Amino acid sequence: MRSMRYWVELESEDEGYLIHNAETTWNTMPSEENLRRPSIRVKNALYEGKIVNDIASCVSIGDFYELEPEFDGTPERFLHDTFKANHVRILHGEMPEWVLGVVQIGKDGVTMAFFYRETGQEETVYVDWTNHLEILFEVDREDGNGVDTYQVRMLASGPEYENEHSLKVTEHDAYGKREILFTPDLYAGGVYNPDDGKIYALVTEYR
């Protein structure tokens, strides 16, 4: 085994770090493959043998269909209301007509995009900052040979969890693991310069 630590500069206008069930981009989803392939599975991950916080209690549902009046009384609004009322079951994978196609991760947090398989309607789920949340995303490999996992750790402090944020992803694949810290300003000391207008991630690879 070997390890290597390095910095990655992220484009400020980039779509960010995406976990997806089929090759796509944030702005072109959903593709037919997103709607056809198995959903990304989202679970609570254990920390020191226990669940610290339940992800189902730490999410907010996007309100696009509620804010735009042209959707009042439409099938899209009905489907949105159904999703909102059943989002816990959907997070647990109990309603397979909804597929989690893409997860977007960055220093500002985690956003999940669910799609209704029949029509492709998107519903956005935002993960709220809390003192400590451990999430596991599982993705079936396209070749059918195994599962890749992505464990996300979110930490926050302050009265409304608005002071310091820490977000780290640990990738596990067939070759080893990689840790990606999206909030390196909390740990990097003089190496990180938050005034230079650039966004960095600190990566540690184990192979």
JSON list of C-alpha atoms in Angstrom, two decimals:
[
{"chain": "A", "resi": 1, "resn": "MET", "atom": "CA", "xyz": [0.00, 0.00, 0.00]},
{"chain": "A", "resi": 2, "resn": "ARG", "atom": "CA", "xyz": [1.10, 3.55, -0.64]},
{"chain": "A", "resi": 3, "resn": "SER", "atom": "CA", "xyz": [-0.35, 6.91, 0.35]},
{"chain": "A", "resi": 4, "resn": "MET", "atom": "CA", "xyz": [-0.08, 10.33, -1.26]},
{"chain": "A", "resi": 5, "resn": "ARG", "atom": "CA", "xyz": [-1.41, 13.73, -0.19]},
{"chain": "A", "resi": 6, "resn": "TYR", "atom": "CA", "xyz": [-1.96, 16.61, -2.60]},
{"chain": "A", "resi": 7, "resn": "TRP", "atom": "CA", "xyz": [-4.03, 19.71, -3.31]},
{"chain": "A", "resi": 8, "resn": "VAL", "atom": "CA", "xyz": [-6.64, 20.04, -6.05]},
{"chain": "A", "resi": 9, "resn": "GLU", "atom": "CA", "xyz": [-7.77, 23.44, -7.28]},
{"chain": "A", "resi": 10, "resn": "LEU", "atom": "CA", "xyz": [-11.50, 23.45, -8.11]},
{"chain": "A", "resi": 11, "resn": "GLU", "atom": "CA", "xyz": [-12.97, 25.76, -10.71]},
{"chain": "A", "resi": 12, "resn": "SER", "atom": "CA", "xyz": [-15.29, 28.25, -9.05]},
{"chain": "A", "resi": 13, "resn": "GLU", "atom": "CA", "xyz": [-17.86, 27.87, -11.85]},
{"chain": "A", "resi": 14, "resn": "ASP", "atom": "CA", "xyz": [-17.57, 24.11, -12.06]},
{"chain": "A", "resi": 15, "resn": "GLU", "atom": "CA", "xyz": [-20.46, 21.78, -11.29]},
{"chain": "A", "resi": 16, "resn": "GLY", "atom": "CA", "xyz": [-18.48, 20.40, -8.40]},
{"chain": "A", "resi": 17, "resn": "TYR", "atom": "CA", "xyz": [-17.95, 16.84, -7.28]},
{"chain": "A", "resi": 18, "resn": "LEU", "atom": "CA", "xyz": [-20.71, 14.60, -8.61]},
{"chain": "A", "resi": 19, "resn": "ILE", "atom": "CA", "xyz": [-21.70, 11.08, -7.66]},
{"chain": "A", "resi": 20, "resn": "HIS", "atom": "CA", "xyz": [-24.04, 9.71, -10.33]},
{"chain": "A", "resi": 21, "resn": "ASN", "atom": "CA", "xyz": [-25.71, 6.47, -11.32]},
{"chain": "A", "resi": 22, "resn": "ALA", "atom": "CA", "xyz": [-24.97, 7.14, -15.02]},
{"chain": "A", "resi": 23, "resn": "GLU", "atom": "CA", "xyz": [-22.56, 9.42, -16.82]},
{"chain": "A", "resi": 24, "resn": "THR", "atom": "CA", "xyz": [-24.08, 12.89, -16.94]},
{"chain": "A", "resi": 25, "resn": "THR", "atom": "CA", "xyz": [-23.56, 16.50, -15.93]},
{"chain": "A", "resi": 26, "resn": "TRP", "atom": "CA", "xyz": [-25.55, 18.54, -13.42]},
{"chain": "A", "resi": 27, "resn": "ASN", "atom": "CA", "xyz": [-27.04, 20.73, -16.16]},
{"chain": "A", "resi": 28, "resn": "THR", "atom": "CA", "xyz": [-28.00, 17.93, -18.58]},
{"chain": "A", "resi": 29, "resn": "MET", "atom": "CA", "xyz": [-29.62, 15.47, -16.16]},
{"chain": "A", "resi": 30, "resn": "PRO", "atom": "CA", "xyz": [-31.62, 13.38, -16.28]},
{"chain": "A", "resi": 31, "resn": "SER", "atom": "CA", "xyz": [-30.41, 11.26, -19.15]},
{"chain": "A", "resi": 32, "resn": "GLU", "atom": "CA", "xyz": [-32.23, 8.11, -20.20]},
{"chain": "A", "resi": 33, "resn": "GLU", "atom": "CA", "xyz": [-29.53, 6.18, -18.35]},
{"chain": "A", "resi": 34, "resn": "ASN", "atom": "CA", "xyz": [-30.22, 8.10, -15.13]},
{"chain": "A", "resi": 35, "resn": "LEU", "atom": "CA", "xyz": [-33.86, 7.04, -15.29]},
{"chain": "A", "resi": 36, "resn": "ARG", "atom": "CA", "xyz": [-33.12, 3.44, -16.30]},
{"chain": "A", "resi": 37, "resn": "ARG", "atom": "CA", "xyz": [-30.26, 2.44, -14.03]},
{"chain": "A", "resi": 38, "resn": "PRO", "atom": "CA", "xyz": [-30.47, 1.48, -10.33]},
{"chain": "A", "resi": 39, "resn": "SER", "atom": "CA", "xyz": [-30.78, 4.33, -7.90]},
{"chain": "A", "resi": 40, "resn": "ILE", "atom": "CA", "xyz": [-27.89, 5.57, -5.79]},
{"chain": "A", "resi": 41, "resn": "ARG", "atom": "CA", "xyz": [-28.55, 4.23, -2.32]},
{"chain": "A", "resi": 42, "resn": "VAL", "atom": "CA", "xyz": [-28.27, 6.61, 0.63]},
{"chain": "A", "resi": 43, "resn": "LYS", "atom": "CA", "xyz": [-27.84, 5.32, 4.18]},
{"chain": "A", "resi": 44, "resn": "ASN", "atom": "CA", "xyz": [-26.82, 6.40, 7.63]},
{"chain": "A", "resi": 45, "resn": "ALA", "atom": "CA", "xyz": [-23.18, 5.48, 8.24]},
{"chain": "A", "resi": 46, "resn": "LEU", "atom": "CA", "xyz": [-21.99, 4.42, 11.67]},
{"chain": "A", "resi": 47, "resn": "TYR", "atom": "CA", "xyz": [-19.57, 6.48, 13.74]},
{"chain": "A", "resi": 48, "resn": "GLU", "atom": "CA", "xyz": [-17.90, 4.58, 16.58]},
{"chain": "A", "resi": 49, "resn": "GLY", "atom": "CA", "xyz": [-20.58, 1.91, 16.24]},
{"chain": "A", "resi": 50, "resn": "LYS", "atom": "CA", "xyz": [-23.65, 4.12, 16.32]},
{"chain": "A", "resi": 51, "resn": "ILE", "atom": "CA", "xyz": [-25.74, 6.51, 14.23]},
{"chain": "A", "resi": 52, "resn": "VAL", "atom": "CA", "xyz": [-25.02, 10.07, 15.40]},
{"chain": "A", "resi": 53, "resn": "ASN", "atom": "CA", "xyz": [-27.84, 11.74, 13.44]},
{"chain": "A", "resi": 54, "resn": "ASP", "atom": "CA", "xyz": [-30.45, 10.30, 11.08]},
{"chain": "A", "resi": 55, "resn": "ILE", "atom": "CA", "xyz": [-30.14, 11.80, 7.60]},
{"chain": "A", "resi": 56, "resn": "ALA", "atom": "CA", "xyz": [-33.93, 11.64, 7.17]},
{"chain": "A", "resi": 57, "resn": "SER", "atom": "CA", "xyz": [-34.24, 14.32, 9.87]},
{"chain": "A", "resi": 58, "resn": "CYS", "atom": "CA", "xyz": [-31.48, 16.48, 8.37]},
{"chain": "A", "resi": 59, "resn": "VAL", "atom": "CA", "xyz": [-32.83, 17.32, 4.91]},
{"chain": "A", "resi": 60, "resn": "SER", "atom": "CA", "xyz": [-34.85, 20.08, 3.25]},
{"chain": "A", "resi": 61, "resn": "ILE", "atom": "CA", "xyz": [-36.94, 19.66, 0.08]},
{"chain": "A", "resi": 62, "resn": "GLY", "atom": "CA", "xyz": [-36.57, 22.13, -2.79]},
{"chain": "A", "resi": 63, "resn": "ASP", "atom": "CA", "xyz": [-39.62, 24.38, -3.16]},
{"chain": "A", "resi": 64, "resn": "PHE", "atom": "CA", "xyz": [-39.43, 25.26, -6.88]},
{"chain": "A", "resi": 65, "resn": "TYR", "atom": "CA", "xyz": [-42.91, 23.89, -7.63]},
{"chain": "A", "resi": 66, "resn": "GLU", "atom": "CA", "xyz": [-44.34, 25.74, -4.64]},
{"chain": "A", "resi": 67, "resn": "LEU", "atom": "CA", "xyz": [-42.84, 29.13, -5.54]},
{"chain": "A", "resi": 68, "resn": "GLU", "atom": "CA", "xyz": [-43.81, 29.13, -9.22]},
{"chain": "A", "resi": 69, "resn": "PRO", "atom": "CA", "xyz": [-47.59, 29.76, -9.39]},
{"chain": "A", "resi": 70, "resn": "GLU", "atom": "CA", "xyz": [-47.97, 28.26, -12.87]},
{"chain": "A", "resi": 71, "resn": "PHE", "atom": "CA", "xyz": [-47.59, 24.82, -11.29]},
{"chain": "A", "resi": 72, "resn": "ASP", "atom": "CA", "xyz": [-50.57, 25.23, -8.94]},
{"chain": "A", "resi": 73, "resn": "GLY", "atom": "CA", "xyz": [-53.07, 22.45, -9.65]},
{"chain": "A", "resi": 74, "resn": "THR", "atom": "CA", "xyz": [-50.85, 20.74, -12.23]},
{"chain": "A", "resi": 75, "resn": "PRO", "atom": "CA", "xyz": [-49.65, 17.10, -12.27]},
{"chain": "A", "resi": 76, "resn": "GLU", "atom": "CA", "xyz": [-46.13, 18.41, -11.59]},
{"chain": "A", "resi": 77, "resn": "ARG", "atom": "CA", "xyz": [-47.27, 20.12, -8.39]},
{"chain": "A", "resi": 78, "resn": "PHE", "atom": "CA", "xyz": [-49.21, 17.01, -7.31]},
{"chain": "A", "resi": 79, "resn": "LEU", "atom": "CA", "xyz": [-46.12, 14.86, -7.89]},
{"chain": "A", "resi": 80, "resn": "HIS", "atom": "CA", "xyz": [-43.99, 17.35, -5.93]},
{"chain": "A", "resi": 81, "resn": "ASP", "atom": "CA", "xyz": [-46.43, 17.27, -3.00]},
{"chain": "A", "resi": 82, "resn": "THR", "atom": "CA", "xyz": [-46.38, 13.46, -3.11]},
{"chain": "A", "resi": 83, "resn": "PHE", "atom": "CA", "xyz": [-42.59, 13.45, -3.06]},
{"chain": "A", "resi": 84, "resn": "LYS", "atom": "CA", "xyz": [-42.47, 15.88, -0.14]},
{"chain": "A", "resi": 85, "resn": "ALA", "atom": "CA", "xyz": [-44.98, 13.86, 1.88]},
{"chain": "A", "resi": 86, "resn": "ASN", "atom": "CA", "xyz": [-43.07, 10.61, 1.26]},
{"chain": "A", "resi": 87, "resn": "HIS", "atom": "CA", "xyz": [-39.47, 11.82, 1.15]},
{"chain": "A", "resi": 88, "resn": "VAL", "atom": "CA", "xyz": [-38.38, 9.67, 4.11]},
{"chain": "A", "resi": 89, "resn": "ARG", "atom": "CA", "xyz": [-39.62, 6.50, 2.40]},
{"chain": "A", "resi": 90, "resn": "ILE", "atom": "CA", "xyz": [-37.99, 7.64, -0.83]},
{"chain": "A", "resi": 91, "resn": "LEU", "atom": "CA", "xyz": [-34.66, 8.24, 0.94]},
{"chain": "A", "resi": 92, "resn": "HIS", "atom": "CA", "xyz": [-34.90, 4.69, 2.27]},
{"chain": "A", "resi": 93, "resn": "GLY", "atom": "CA", "xyz": [-35.47, 3.33, -1.25]},
{"chain": "A", "resi": 94, "resn": "GLU", "atom": "CA", "xyz": [-39.02, 2.16, -0.52]},
{"chain": "A", "resi": 95, "resn": "MET", "atom": "CA", "xyz": [-40.56, 3.86, -3.58]},
{"chain": "A", "resi": 96, "resn": "PRO", "atom": "CA", "xyz": [-38.59, 2.60, -6.62]},
{"chain": "A", "resi": 97, "resn": "GLU", "atom": "CA", "xyz": [-40.46, 4.87, -9.03]},
{"chain": "A", "resi": 98, "resn": "TRP", "atom": "CA", "xyz": [-38.09, 7.57, -7.73]},
{"chain": "A", "resi": 99, "resn": "VAL", "atom": "CA", "xyz": [-34.38, 7.28, -8.57]},
{"chain": "A", "resi": 100, "resn": "LEU", "atom": "CA", "xyz": [-31.53, 9.15, -6.91]},
{"chain": "A", "resi": 101, "resn": "GLY", "atom": "CA", "xyz": [-29.51, 9.95, -10.01]},
{"chain": "A", "resi": 102, "resn": "VAL", "atom": "CA", "xyz": [-26.96, 12.56, -8.94]},
{"chain": "A", "resi": 103, "resn": "VAL", "atom": "CA", "xyz": [-25.40, 13.82, -5.70]},
{"chain": "A", "resi": 104, "resn": "GLN", "atom": "CA", "xyz": [-23.51, 17.13, -5.80]},
{"chain": "A", "resi": 105, "resn": "ILE", "atom": "CA", "xyz": [-20.91, 17.77, -3.10]},
{"chain": "A", "resi": 106, "resn": "GLY", "atom": "CA", "xyz": [-18.82, 20.85, -2.34]},
{"chain": "A", "resi": 107, "resn": "LYS", "atom": "CA", "xyz": [-17.68, 23.11, 0.46]},
{"chain": "A", "resi": 108, "resn": "ASP", "atom": "CA", "xyz": [-21.21, 24.51, 0.76]},
{"chain": "A", "resi": 109, "resn": "GLY", "atom": "CA", "xyz": [-22.83, 21.15, 1.39]},
{"chain": "A", "resi": 110, "resn": "VAL", "atom": "CA", "xyz": [-24.58, 18.16, -0.22]},
{"chain": "A", "resi": 111, "resn": "THR", "atom": "CA", "xyz": [-27.45, 18.27, -2.73]},
{"chain": "A", "resi": 112, "resn": "MET", "atom": "CA", "xyz": [-29.33, 15.22, -4.02]},
{"chain": "A", "resi": 113, "resn": "ALA", "atom": "CA", "xyz": [-31.33, 15.11, -7.26]},
{"chain": "A", "resi": 114, "resn": "PHE", "atom": "CA", "xyz": [-34.16, 12.58, -7.43]},
{"chain": "A", "resi": 115, "resn": "PHE", "atom": "CA", "xyz": [-36.07, 11.86, -10.63]},
{"chain": "A", "resi": 116, "resn": "TYR", "atom": "CA", "xyz": [-39.48, 10.35, -11.28]},
{"chain": "A", "resi": 117, "resn": "ARG", "atom": "CA", "xyz": [-38.68, 7.48, -13.62]},
{"chain": "A", "resi": 118, "resn": "GLU", "atom": "CA", "xyz": [-41.79, 7.87, -15.80]},
{"chain": "A", "resi": 119, "resn": "THR", "atom": "CA", "xyz": [-41.52, 11.59, -16.59]},
{"chain": "A", "resi": 120, "resn": "GLY", "atom": "CA", "xyz": [-38.05, 12.65, -15.46]},
{"chain": "A", "resi": 121, "resn": "GLN", "atom": "CA", "xyz": [-39.41, 15.27, -13.04]},
{"chain": "A", "resi": 122, "resn": "GLU", "atom": "CA", "xyz": [-36.64, 16.40, -10.70]},
{"chain": "A", "resi": 123, "resn": "GLU", "atom": "CA", "xyz": [-36.95, 16.90, -6.97]},
{"chain": "A", "resi": 124, "resn": "THR", "atom": "CA", "xyz": [-34.04, 18.46, -5.09]},
{"chain": "A", "resi": 125, "resn": "VAL", "atom": "CA", "xyz": [-33.09, 17.47, -1.55]},
{"chain": "A", "resi": 126, "resn": "TYR", "atom": "CA", "xyz": [-30.60, 19.56, 0.44]},
{"chain": "A", "resi": 127, "resn": "VAL", "atom": "CA", "xyz": [-28.70, 18.06, 3.37]},
{"chain": "A", "resi": 128, "resn": "ASP", "atom": "CA", "xyz": [-28.81, 20.47, 6.30]},
{"chain": "A", "resi": 129, "resn": "TRP", "atom": "CA", "xyz": [-25.72, 21.19, 8.35]},
{"chain": "A", "resi": 130, "resn": "THR", "atom": "CA", "xyz": [-25.80, 19.73, 11.83]},
{"chain": "A", "resi": 131, "resn": "ASN", "atom": "CA", "xyz": [-23.21, 19.08, 14.51]},
{"chain": "A", "resi": 132, "resn": "HIS", "atom": "CA", "xyz": [-22.26, 15.69, 13.04]},
{"chain": "A", "resi": 133, "resn": "LEU", "atom": "CA", "xyz": [-23.71, 13.66, 10.19]},
{"chain": "A", "resi": 134, "resn": "GLU", "atom": "CA", "xyz": [-22.33, 10.51, 8.57]},
{"chain": "A", "resi": 135, "resn": "ILE", "atom": "CA", "xyz": [-23.84, 9.50, 5.20]},
{"chain": "A", "resi": 136, "resn": "LEU", "atom": "CA", "xyz": [-23.06, 6.55, 2.96]},
{"chain": "A", "resi": 137, "resn": "PHE", "atom": "CA", "xyz": [-23.80, 6.59, -0.79]},
{"chain": "A", "resi": 138, "resn": "GLU", "atom": "CA", "xyz": [-23.60, 3.30, -2.70]},
{"chain": "A", "resi": 139, "resn": "VAL", "atom": "CA", "xyz": [-23.44, 3.09, -6.50]},
{"chain": "A", "resi": 140, "resn": "ASP", "atom": "CA", "xyz": [-23.61, -0.08, -8.58]},
{"chain": "A", "resi": 141, "resn": "ARG", "atom": "CA", "xyz": [-20.78, -0.15, -11.12]},
{"chain": "A", "resi": 142, "resn": "GLU", "atom": "CA", "xyz": [-21.93, 0.02, -14.73]},
{"chain": "A", "resi": 143, "resn": "ASP", "atom": "CA", "xyz": [-20.14, -3.22, -15.58]},
{"chain": "A", "resi": 144, "resn": "GLY", "atom": "CA", "xyz": [-22.12, -4.98, -12.84]},
{"chain": "A", "resi": 145, "resn": "ASN", "atom": "CA", "xyz": [-18.91, -5.92, -11.05]},
{"chain": "A", "resi": 146, "resn": "GLY", "atom": "CA", "xyz": [-19.40, -4.62, -7.54]},
{"chain": "A", "resi": 147, "resn": "VAL", "atom": "CA", "xyz": [-20.34, -1.44, -5.71]},
{"chain": "A", "resi": 148, "resn": "ASP", "atom": "CA", "xyz": [-18.47, 1.81, -5.14]},
{"chain": "A", "resi": 149, "resn": "THR", "atom": "CA", "xyz": [-19.10, 3.61, -1.83]},
{"chain": "A", "resi": 150, "resn": "TYR", "atom": "CA", "xyz": [-18.75, 7.22, -0.80]},
{"chain": "A", "resi": 151, "resn": "GLN", "atom": "CA", "xyz": [-18.88, 8.07, 2.89]},
{"chain": "A", "resi": 152, "resn": "VAL", "atom": "CA", "xyz": [-19.59, 11.72, 3.68]},
{"chain": "A", "resi": 153, "resn": "ARG", "atom": "CA", "xyz": [-18.82, 13.32, 7.03]},
{"chain": "A", "resi": 154, "resn": "MET", "atom": "CA", "xyz": [-20.39, 16.73, 7.75]},
{"chain": "A", "resi": 155, "resn": "LEU", "atom": "CA", "xyz": [-19.49, 18.68, 10.90]},
{"chain": "A", "resi": 156, "resn": "ALA", "atom": "CA", "xyz": [-20.70, 22.12, 11.92]},
{"chain": "A", "resi": 157, "resn": "SER", "atom": "CA", "xyz": [-20.55, 24.40, 14.95]},
{"chain": "A", "resi": 158, "resn": "GLY", "atom": "CA", "xyz": [-22.34, 27.48, 16.22]},
{"chain": "A", "resi": 159, "resn": "PRO", "atom": "CA", "xyz": [-25.85, 28.20, 17.51]},
{"chain": "A", "resi": 160, "resn": "GLU", "atom": "CA", "xyz": [-27.44, 27.60, 14.09]},
{"chain": "A", "resi": 161, "resn": "TYR", "atom": "CA", "xyz": [-24.57, 25.42, 12.82]},
{"chain": "A", "resi": 162, "resn": "GLU", "atom": "CA", "xyz": [-23.43, 28.42, 10.79]},
{"chain": "A", "resi": 163, "resn": "ASN", "atom": "CA", "xyz": [-19.91, 29.05, 12.12]},
{"chain": "A", "resi": 164, "resn": "GLU", "atom": "CA", "xyz": [-17.37, 26.45, 11.02]},
{"chain": "A", "resi": 165, "resn": "HIS", "atom": "CA", "xyz": [-18.18, 23.73, 8.49]},
{"chain": "A", "resi": 166, "resn": "SER", "atom": "CA", "xyz": [-16.20, 20.61, 7.66]},
{"chain": "A", "resi": 167, "resn": "LEU", "atom": "CA", "xyz": [-17.07, 18.25, 4.81]},
{"chain": "A", "resi": 168, "resn": "LYS", "atom": "CA", "xyz": [-15.05, 15.20, 3.84]},
{"chain": "A", "resi": 169, "resn": "VAL", "atom": "CA", "xyz": [-15.74, 12.39, 1.35]},
{"chain": "A", "resi": 170, "resn": "THR", "atom": "CA", "xyz": [-14.05, 9.00, 1.63]},
{"chain": "A", "resi": 171, "resn": "GLU", "atom": "CA", "xyz": [-14.21, 7.04, -1.62]},
{"chain": "A", "resi": 172, "resn": "HIS", "atom": "CA", "xyz": [-13.88, 3.24, -1.60]},
{"chain": "A", "resi": 173, "resn": "ASP", "atom": "CA", "xyz": [-13.41, 1.40, -4.90]},
{"chain": "A", "resi": 174, "resn": "ALA", "atom": "CA", "xyz": [-11.74, -1.74, -6.19]},
{"chain": "A", "resi": 175, "resn": "TYR", "atom": "CA", "xyz": [-8.25, -0.21, -5.88]},
{"chain": "A", "resi": 176, "resn": "GLY", "atom": "CA", "xyz": [-8.24, 1.42, -2.45]},
{"chain": "A", "resi": 177, "resn": "LYS", "atom": "CA", "xyz": [-9.62, 4.60, -0.94]},
{"chain": "A", "resi": 178, "resn": "ARG", "atom": "CA", "xyz": [-9.31, 8.34, -1.29]},
{"chain": "A", "resi": 179, "resn": "GLU", "atom": "CA", "xyz": [-10.22, 11.05, 1.22]},
{"chain": "A", "resi": 180, "resn": "ILE", "atom": "CA", "xyz": [-11.26, 14.45, -0.13]},
{"chain": "A", "resi": 181, "resn": "LEU", "atom": "CA", "xyz": [-11.59, 17.36, 2.27]},
{"chain": "A", "resi": 182, "resn": "PHE", "atom": "CA", "xyz": [-13.69, 20.11, 0.70]},
{"chain": "A", "resi": 183, "resn": "THR", "atom": "CA", "xyz": [-13.16, 22.58, 3.55]},
{"chain": "A", "resi": 184, "resn": "PRO", "atom": "CA", "xyz": [-9.37, 22.65, 3.88]},
{"chain": "A", "resi": 185, "resn": "ASP", "atom": "CA", "xyz": [-9.24, 26.20, 5.28]},
{"chain": "A", "resi": 186, "resn": "LEU", "atom": "CA", "xyz": [-10.09, 24.70, 8.70]},
{"chain": "A", "resi": 187, "resn": "TYR", "atom": "CA", "xyz": [-7.00, 22.48, 8.74]},
{"chain": "A", "resi": 188, "resn": "ALA", "atom": "CA", "xyz": [-4.38, 23.63, 6.27]},
{"chain": "A", "resi": 189, "resn": "GLY", "atom": "CA", "xyz": [-2.76, 26.47, 8.17]},
{"chain": "A", "resi": 190, "resn": "GLY", "atom": "CA", "xyz": [-0.59, 28.71, 6.04]},
{"chain": "A", "resi": 191, "resn": "VAL", "atom": "CA", "xyz": [-0.89, 26.53, 2.92]},
{"chain": "A", "resi": 192, "resn": "TYR", "atom": "CA", "xyz": [-4.45, 27.61, 2.24]},
{"chain": "A", "resi": 193, "resn": "ASN", "atom": "CA", "xyz": [-5.12, 31.24, 1.34]},
{"chain": "A", "resi": 194, "resn": "PRO", "atom": "CA", "xyz": [-8.85, 32.02, 1.51]},
{"chain": "A", "resi": 195, "resn": "ASP", "atom": "CA", "xyz": [-8.23, 35.49, 0.03]},
{"chain": "A", "resi": 196, "resn": "ASP", "atom": "CA", "xyz": [-6.85, 34.39, -3.34]},
{"chain": "A", "resi": 197, "resn": "GLY", "atom": "CA", "xyz": [-10.33, 33.70, -4.76]},
{"chain": "A", "resi": 198, "resn": "LYS", "atom": "CA", "xyz": [-9.62, 30.03, -5.45]},
{"chain": "A", "resi": 199, "resn": "ILE", "atom": "CA", "xyz": [-11.31, 26.91, -4.11]},
{"chain": "A", "resi": 200, "resn": "TYR", "atom": "CA", "xyz": [-9.21, 23.96, -3.00]},
{"chain": "A", "resi": 201, "resn": "ALA", "atom": "CA", "xyz": [-9.74, 20.39, -1.87]},
{"chain": "A", "resi": 202, "resn": "LEU", "atom": "CA", "xyz": [-7.17, 18.43, 0.11]},
{"chain": "A", "resi": 203, "resn": "VAL", "atom": "CA", "xyz": [-6.84, 14.84, -1.16]},
{"chain": "A", "resi": 204, "resn": "THR", "atom": "CA", "xyz": [-5.22, 11.83, 0.52]},
{"chain": "A", "resi": 205, "resn": "GLU", "atom": "CA", "xyz": [-4.96, 8.63, -1.53]},
{"chain": "A", "resi": 206, "resn": "TYR", "atom": "CA", "xyz": [-4.35, 5.12, -0.23]},
{"chain": "A", "resi": 207, "resn": "ARG", "atom": "CA", "xyz": [-3.55, 2.50, -2.84]}
]
